[in-house]
């Protein structure tokens, strides 16, 4: 099962069951930027007509290292994984929003992934007094992510994902690339 188009490129999406992940999946399928789209999550998602256009890998995030194969062979990884402190408690929030994300980035890199795009938050800072911003900052500092997408308002979210998809897929289409790098902010040609 794969989306038509995409010139042989593949991506995976973590967190496709959430609001941002669902919006991203719609964009990915509408743009047909990737020949193969894999959803990696804790359960299979019912996607209606879109189900035939994606692959799904069900993983146990507590044993994520055992699922390294799910992260292999992708050009780009999109991470929209996250929870809230209210749902998971402070320890659960840290486990999901930092530990799972960092481990997924490591597995993706080991599996040959060239870009790991992380939905983060504006104000992310490892030194913050606020748990949410501190965890997001720690994740960005320890992550192997070459590209970081800061959080944005709901209205901006869809436009931001669309622009990001264009930027990431541009090198494959021969149109060049200008992406914000986590390690060195600013334009970069590719």
PDB file of C-alpha atoms in Angstrom:
ATOM      1  CA  UNK A   1       0.000   0.000   0.000  1.00  0.00           C
ATOM      2  CA  UNK A   2       1.469   3.308  -1.026  1.00  0.00           C
ATOM      3  CA  UNK A   3       0.450   6.717  -2.248  1.00  0.00           C
ATOM      4  CA  UNK A   4       0.873   7.253  -5.977  1.00  0.00           C
ATOM      5  CA  UNK A   5       3.566   9.727  -7.007  1.00  0.00           C
ATOM      6  CA  UNK A   6       6.457  10.854  -4.863  1.00  0.00           C
ATOM      7  CA  UNK A   7       9.240   9.640  -7.144  1.00  0.00           C
ATOM      8  CA  UNK A   8      10.160   6.691  -4.926  1.00  0.00           C
ATOM      9  CA  UNK A   9      10.609   8.777  -1.764  1.00  0.00           C
ATOM     10  CA  UNK A  10       9.132   7.628   1.506  1.00  0.00           C
ATOM     11  CA  UNK A  11       8.231   9.147   4.844  1.00  0.00           C
ATOM     12  CA  UNK A  12       6.818   8.122   8.166  1.00  0.00           C
ATOM     13  CA  UNK A  13       4.513   9.995  10.513  1.00  0.00           C
ATOM     14  CA  UNK A  14       4.490   9.594  14.289  1.00  0.00           C
ATOM     15  CA  UNK A  15       1.405  10.936  16.015  1.00  0.00           C
ATOM     16  CA  UNK A  16      -0.994  10.723  13.078  1.00  0.00           C
ATOM     17  CA  UNK A  17      -3.941  10.211  15.449  1.00  0.00           C
ATOM     18  CA  UNK A  18      -3.664  13.744  16.860  1.00  0.00           C
ATOM     19  CA  UNK A  19      -4.952  16.985  15.373  1.00  0.00           C
ATOM     20  CA  UNK A  20      -1.644  18.078  13.846  1.00  0.00           C
ATOM     21  CA  UNK A  21      -0.767  14.585  12.653  1.00  0.00           C
ATOM     22  CA  UNK A  22      -4.137  14.188  10.929  1.00  0.00           C
ATOM     23  CA  UNK A  23      -3.713  17.546   9.177  1.00  0.00           C
ATOM     24  CA  UNK A  24      -0.206  16.601   8.103  1.00  0.00           C
ATOM     25  CA  UNK A  25      -1.390  13.248   6.749  1.00  0.00           C
ATOM     26  CA  UNK A  26      -4.094  14.984   4.686  1.00  0.00           C
ATOM     27  CA  UNK A  27      -1.433  17.319   3.216  1.00  0.00           C
ATOM     28  CA  UNK A  28       0.980  14.483   2.481  1.00  0.00           C
ATOM     29  CA  UNK A  29      -1.668  12.490   0.648  1.00  0.00           C
ATOM     30  CA  UNK A  30      -3.065  15.516  -1.213  1.00  0.00           C
ATOM     31  CA  UNK A  31       0.395  16.606  -2.416  1.00  0.00           C
ATOM     32  CA  UNK A  32       1.490  13.065  -3.291  1.00  0.00           C
ATOM     33  CA  UNK A  33       5.010  14.117  -2.338  1.00  0.00           C
ATOM     34  CA  UNK A  34       5.961  10.611  -1.220  1.00  0.00           C
ATOM     35  CA  UNK A  35       5.494   7.271  -2.926  1.00  0.00           C
ATOM     36  CA  UNK A  36       5.300   5.570   0.463  1.00  0.00           C
ATOM     37  CA  UNK A  37       3.734   6.993   3.627  1.00  0.00           C
ATOM     38  CA  UNK A  38       3.984   4.936   6.810  1.00  0.00           C
ATOM     39  CA  UNK A  39       2.114   5.741   9.996  1.00  0.00           C
ATOM     40  CA  UNK A  40       3.918   4.567  13.123  1.00  0.00           C
ATOM     41  CA  UNK A  41       1.717   4.441  16.199  1.00  0.00           C
ATOM     42  CA  UNK A  42       0.430   2.474  19.140  1.00  0.00           C
ATOM     43  CA  UNK A  43      -2.681   1.350  17.262  1.00  0.00           C
ATOM     44  CA  UNK A  44      -4.033   1.065  13.724  1.00  0.00           C
ATOM     45  CA  UNK A  45      -6.059   4.045  12.603  1.00  0.00           C
ATOM     46  CA  UNK A  46      -9.303   3.889  10.665  1.00  0.00           C
ATOM     47  CA  UNK A  47      -8.701   6.232   7.761  1.00  0.00           C
ATOM     48  CA  UNK A  48     -11.566   5.482   5.419  1.00  0.00           C
ATOM     49  CA  UNK A  49     -10.548   5.910   1.781  1.00  0.00           C
ATOM     50  CA  UNK A  50      -7.045   7.063   2.780  1.00  0.00           C
ATOM     51  CA  UNK A  51      -6.327   3.686   4.381  1.00  0.00           C
ATOM     52  CA  UNK A  52      -5.260   2.176   1.052  1.00  0.00           C
ATOM     53  CA  UNK A  53      -2.744   4.985   0.510  1.00  0.00           C
ATOM     54  CA  UNK A  54      -0.678   4.367   3.647  1.00  0.00           C
ATOM     55  CA  UNK A  55       1.136   1.632   5.485  1.00  0.00           C
ATOM     56  CA  UNK A  56       0.704   1.323   9.235  1.00  0.00           C
ATOM     57  CA  UNK A  57       3.202  -0.014  11.739  1.00  0.00           C
ATOM     58  CA  UNK A  58       1.870  -0.679  15.234  1.00  0.00           C
ATOM     59  CA  UNK A  59       4.556  -0.335  17.914  1.00  0.00           C
ATOM     60  CA  UNK A  60       4.893  -0.466  21.680  1.00  0.00           C
ATOM     61  CA  UNK A  61       6.585   2.813  22.557  1.00  0.00           C
ATOM     62  CA  UNK A  62       7.849   1.311  25.818  1.00  0.00           C
ATOM     63  CA  UNK A  63       9.832  -1.179  23.704  1.00  0.00           C
ATOM     64  CA  UNK A  64      10.465   1.074  20.701  1.00  0.00           C
ATOM     65  CA  UNK A  65      13.957  -0.304  20.035  1.00  0.00           C
ATOM     66  CA  UNK A  66      12.356  -3.637  19.121  1.00  0.00           C
ATOM     67  CA  UNK A  67      10.576  -1.915  16.216  1.00  0.00           C
ATOM     68  CA  UNK A  68      13.636  -0.433  14.488  1.00  0.00           C
ATOM     69  CA  UNK A  69      12.497  -1.956  11.179  1.00  0.00           C
ATOM     70  CA  UNK A  70       9.503   0.428  11.109  1.00  0.00           C
ATOM     71  CA  UNK A  71      11.939   3.350  10.902  1.00  0.00           C
ATOM     72  CA  UNK A  72      14.144   1.938   8.138  1.00  0.00           C
ATOM     73  CA  UNK A  73      14.148   3.050   4.529  1.00  0.00           C
ATOM     74  CA  UNK A  74      12.460   6.436   4.898  1.00  0.00           C
ATOM     75  CA  UNK A  75      13.759   9.704   3.482  1.00  0.00           C
ATOM     76  CA  UNK A  76      11.814  11.920   5.895  1.00  0.00           C
ATOM     77  CA  UNK A  77      10.260  11.386   9.318  1.00  0.00           C
ATOM     78  CA  UNK A  78       7.536  13.675  10.651  1.00  0.00           C
ATOM     79  CA  UNK A  79       6.980  13.662  14.408  1.00  0.00           C
ATOM     80  CA  UNK A  80       3.737  15.050  15.790  1.00  0.00           C
ATOM     81  CA  UNK A  81       3.914  12.842  18.862  1.00  0.00           C
ATOM     82  CA  UNK A  82       2.796  14.354  22.146  1.00  0.00           C
ATOM     83  CA  UNK A  83       0.477  14.228  25.104  1.00  0.00           C
ATOM     84  CA  UNK A  84      -0.560  16.541  27.892  1.00  0.00           C
ATOM     85  CA  UNK A  85       0.408  16.613  31.534  1.00  0.00           C
ATOM     86  CA  UNK A  86      -3.312  16.375  32.365  1.00  0.00           C
ATOM     87  CA  UNK A  87      -3.663  13.106  30.424  1.00  0.00           C
ATOM     88  CA  UNK A  88      -0.375  11.434  31.324  1.00  0.00           C
ATOM     89  CA  UNK A  89       0.890  13.153  34.477  1.00  0.00           C
ATOM     90  CA  UNK A  90       4.288  14.832  34.653  1.00  0.00           C
ATOM     91  CA  UNK A  91       6.321  11.624  34.268  1.00  0.00           C
ATOM     92  CA  UNK A  92       4.158  10.357  31.414  1.00  0.00           C
ATOM     93  CA  UNK A  93       4.405  13.702  29.639  1.00  0.00           C
ATOM     94  CA  UNK A  94       8.220  13.593  29.825  1.00  0.00           C
ATOM     95  CA  UNK A  95       8.243   9.983  28.631  1.00  0.00           C
ATOM     96  CA  UNK A  96       6.101  10.713  25.563  1.00  0.00           C
ATOM     97  CA  UNK A  97       7.230  14.218  24.600  1.00  0.00           C
ATOM     98  CA  UNK A  98      10.943  13.728  25.195  1.00  0.00           C
ATOM     99  CA  UNK A  99      11.947  10.088  25.597  1.00  0.00           C
ATOM    100  CA  UNK A 100       9.814   8.574  22.817  1.00  0.00           C
ATOM    101  CA  UNK A 101      10.611  11.444  20.448  1.00  0.00           C
ATOM    102  CA  UNK A 102      14.378  11.265  20.999  1.00  0.00           C
ATOM    103  CA  UNK A 103      14.404   7.473  20.672  1.00  0.00           C
ATOM    104  CA  UNK A 104      12.356   7.691  17.467  1.00  0.00           C
ATOM    105  CA  UNK A 105      14.809  10.252  16.035  1.00  0.00           C
ATOM    106  CA  UNK A 106      17.709   7.962  16.888  1.00  0.00           C
ATOM    107  CA  UNK A 107      16.009   4.962  15.256  1.00  0.00           C
ATOM    108  CA  UNK A 108      15.157   7.025  12.184  1.00  0.00           C
ATOM    109  CA  UNK A 109      18.735   8.222  11.800  1.00  0.00           C
ATOM    110  CA  UNK A 110      20.063   4.682  12.243  1.00  0.00           C
ATOM    111  CA  UNK A 111      17.542   3.528   9.637  1.00  0.00           C
ATOM    112  CA  UNK A 112      18.860   5.957   7.023  1.00  0.00           C
ATOM    113  CA  UNK A 113      16.329   8.772   7.411  1.00  0.00           C
ATOM    114  CA  UNK A 114      17.731  12.033   6.029  1.00  0.00           C
ATOM    115  CA  UNK A 115      15.358  14.497   7.737  1.00  0.00           C
ATOM    116  CA  UNK A 116      13.409  14.244  10.988  1.00  0.00           C
ATOM    117  CA  UNK A 117      10.828  17.011  11.253  1.00  0.00           C
ATOM    118  CA  UNK A 118       9.676  17.637  14.801  1.00  0.00           C
ATOM    119  CA  UNK A 119       6.551  19.546  15.793  1.00  0.00           C
ATOM    120  CA  UNK A 120       7.805  21.423  18.824  1.00  0.00           C
ATOM    121  CA  UNK A 121       6.757  24.623  20.563  1.00  0.00           C
ATOM    122  CA  UNK A 122       7.582  28.280  20.418  1.00  0.00           C
ATOM    123  CA  UNK A 123       9.475  29.178  23.570  1.00  0.00           C
ATOM    124  CA  UNK A 124      10.974  25.702  23.955  1.00  0.00           C
ATOM    125  CA  UNK A 125      13.866  26.123  26.382  1.00  0.00           C
ATOM    126  CA  UNK A 126      15.721  23.461  28.360  1.00  0.00           C
ATOM    127  CA  UNK A 127      16.176  25.993  31.175  1.00  0.00           C
ATOM    128  CA  UNK A 128      12.489  26.985  31.442  1.00  0.00           C
ATOM    129  CA  UNK A 129      10.727  26.877  34.811  1.00  0.00           C
ATOM    130  CA  UNK A 130       7.670  25.484  33.025  1.00  0.00           C
ATOM    131  CA  UNK A 131       7.647  21.726  32.480  1.00  0.00           C
ATOM    132  CA  UNK A 132       6.105  21.887  28.999  1.00  0.00           C
ATOM    133  CA  UNK A 133       8.659  24.325  27.592  1.00  0.00           C
ATOM    134  CA  UNK A 134      11.545  22.673  29.463  1.00  0.00           C
ATOM    135  CA  UNK A 135      10.690  19.203  28.082  1.00  0.00           C
ATOM    136  CA  UNK A 136      10.343  20.582  24.551  1.00  0.00           C
ATOM    137  CA  UNK A 137      13.686  22.372  24.949  1.00  0.00           C
ATOM    138  CA  UNK A 138      15.415  19.268  26.313  1.00  0.00           C
ATOM    139  CA  UNK A 139      14.031  17.265  23.408  1.00  0.00           C
ATOM    140  CA  UNK A 140      15.381  19.737  20.874  1.00  0.00           C
ATOM    141  CA  UNK A 141      18.779  19.804  22.544  1.00  0.00           C
ATOM    142  CA  UNK A 142      19.104  16.027  22.732  1.00  0.00           C
ATOM    143  CA  UNK A 143      17.323  15.222  19.483  1.00  0.00           C
ATOM    144  CA  UNK A 144      19.156  14.266  16.321  1.00  0.00           C
ATOM    145  CA  UNK A 145      16.676  16.341  14.315  1.00  0.00           C
ATOM    146  CA  UNK A 146      18.155  18.297  11.434  1.00  0.00           C
ATOM    147  CA  UNK A 147      14.924  20.277  10.964  1.00  0.00           C
ATOM    148  CA  UNK A 148      12.692  21.707  13.662  1.00  0.00           C
ATOM    149  CA  UNK A 149       9.183  23.049  13.186  1.00  0.00           C
ATOM    150  CA  UNK A 150       8.179  25.357  16.036  1.00  0.00           C
ATOM    151  CA  UNK A 151       4.618  25.153  17.311  1.00  0.00           C
ATOM    152  CA  UNK A 152       2.102  27.571  15.870  1.00  0.00           C
ATOM    153  CA  UNK A 153      -1.525  28.571  16.246  1.00  0.00           C
ATOM    154  CA  UNK A 154      -4.238  26.409  14.698  1.00  0.00           C
ATOM    155  CA  UNK A 155      -4.794  28.875  11.837  1.00  0.00           C
ATOM    156  CA  UNK A 156      -1.112  28.955  11.046  1.00  0.00           C
ATOM    157  CA  UNK A 157      -0.572  25.200  11.476  1.00  0.00           C
ATOM    158  CA  UNK A 158      -1.918  24.153   8.076  1.00  0.00           C
ATOM    159  CA  UNK A 159      -0.008  26.842   6.179  1.00  0.00           C
ATOM    160  CA  UNK A 160       3.182  25.987   8.043  1.00  0.00           C
ATOM    161  CA  UNK A 161       2.964  22.269   7.246  1.00  0.00           C
ATOM    162  CA  UNK A 162       2.280  23.083   3.591  1.00  0.00           C
ATOM    163  CA  UNK A 163       5.317  25.369   3.367  1.00  0.00           C
ATOM    164  CA  UNK A 164       7.451  22.787   5.144  1.00  0.00           C
ATOM    165  CA  UNK A 165       6.406  20.036   2.737  1.00  0.00           C
ATOM    166  CA  UNK A 166       7.391  22.221  -0.196  1.00  0.00           C
ATOM    167  CA  UNK A 167      10.768  22.975   1.387  1.00  0.00           C
ATOM    168  CA  UNK A 168      11.545  19.357   2.227  1.00  0.00           C
ATOM    169  CA  UNK A 169      10.484  17.938  -1.104  1.00  0.00           C
ATOM    170  CA  UNK A 170      12.197  20.665  -3.176  1.00  0.00           C
ATOM    171  CA  UNK A 171      15.624  18.951  -3.248  1.00  0.00           C
ATOM    172  CA  UNK A 172      14.007  15.846  -4.719  1.00  0.00           C
ATOM    173  CA  UNK A 173      12.305  17.882  -7.425  1.00  0.00           C
ATOM    174  CA  UNK A 174      15.451  19.802  -8.375  1.00  0.00           C
ATOM    175  CA  UNK A 175      14.023  23.133  -7.197  1.00  0.00           C
ATOM    176  CA  UNK A 176      16.547  23.708  -4.389  1.00  0.00           C
ATOM    177  CA  UNK A 177      15.805  24.023  -0.710  1.00  0.00           C
ATOM    178  CA  UNK A 178      15.810  26.638   1.979  1.00  0.00           C
ATOM    179  CA  UNK A 179      15.106  25.113   5.379  1.00  0.00           C
ATOM    180  CA  UNK A 180      15.670  26.263   8.949  1.00  0.00           C
ATOM    181  CA  UNK A 181      18.223  24.000  10.544  1.00  0.00           C
ATOM    182  CA  UNK A 182      18.133  23.149  14.230  1.00  0.00           C
ATOM    183  CA  UNK A 183      21.903  23.456  14.445  1.00  0.00           C
ATOM    184  CA  UNK A 184      22.394  26.585  12.339  1.00  0.00           C
ATOM    185  CA  UNK A 185      19.304  28.754  11.830  1.00  0.00           C
ATOM    186  CA  UNK A 186      18.846  30.520   8.537  1.00  0.00           C
ATOM    187  CA  UNK A 187      18.607  29.782   4.829  1.00  0.00           C
ATOM    188  CA  UNK A 188      20.425  26.821   3.442  1.00  0.00           C
ATOM    189  CA  UNK A 189      20.669  25.790  -0.183  1.00  0.00           C
ATOM    190  CA  UNK A 190      20.595  22.238  -1.118  1.00  0.00           C
TER     191      UNK A 190
END
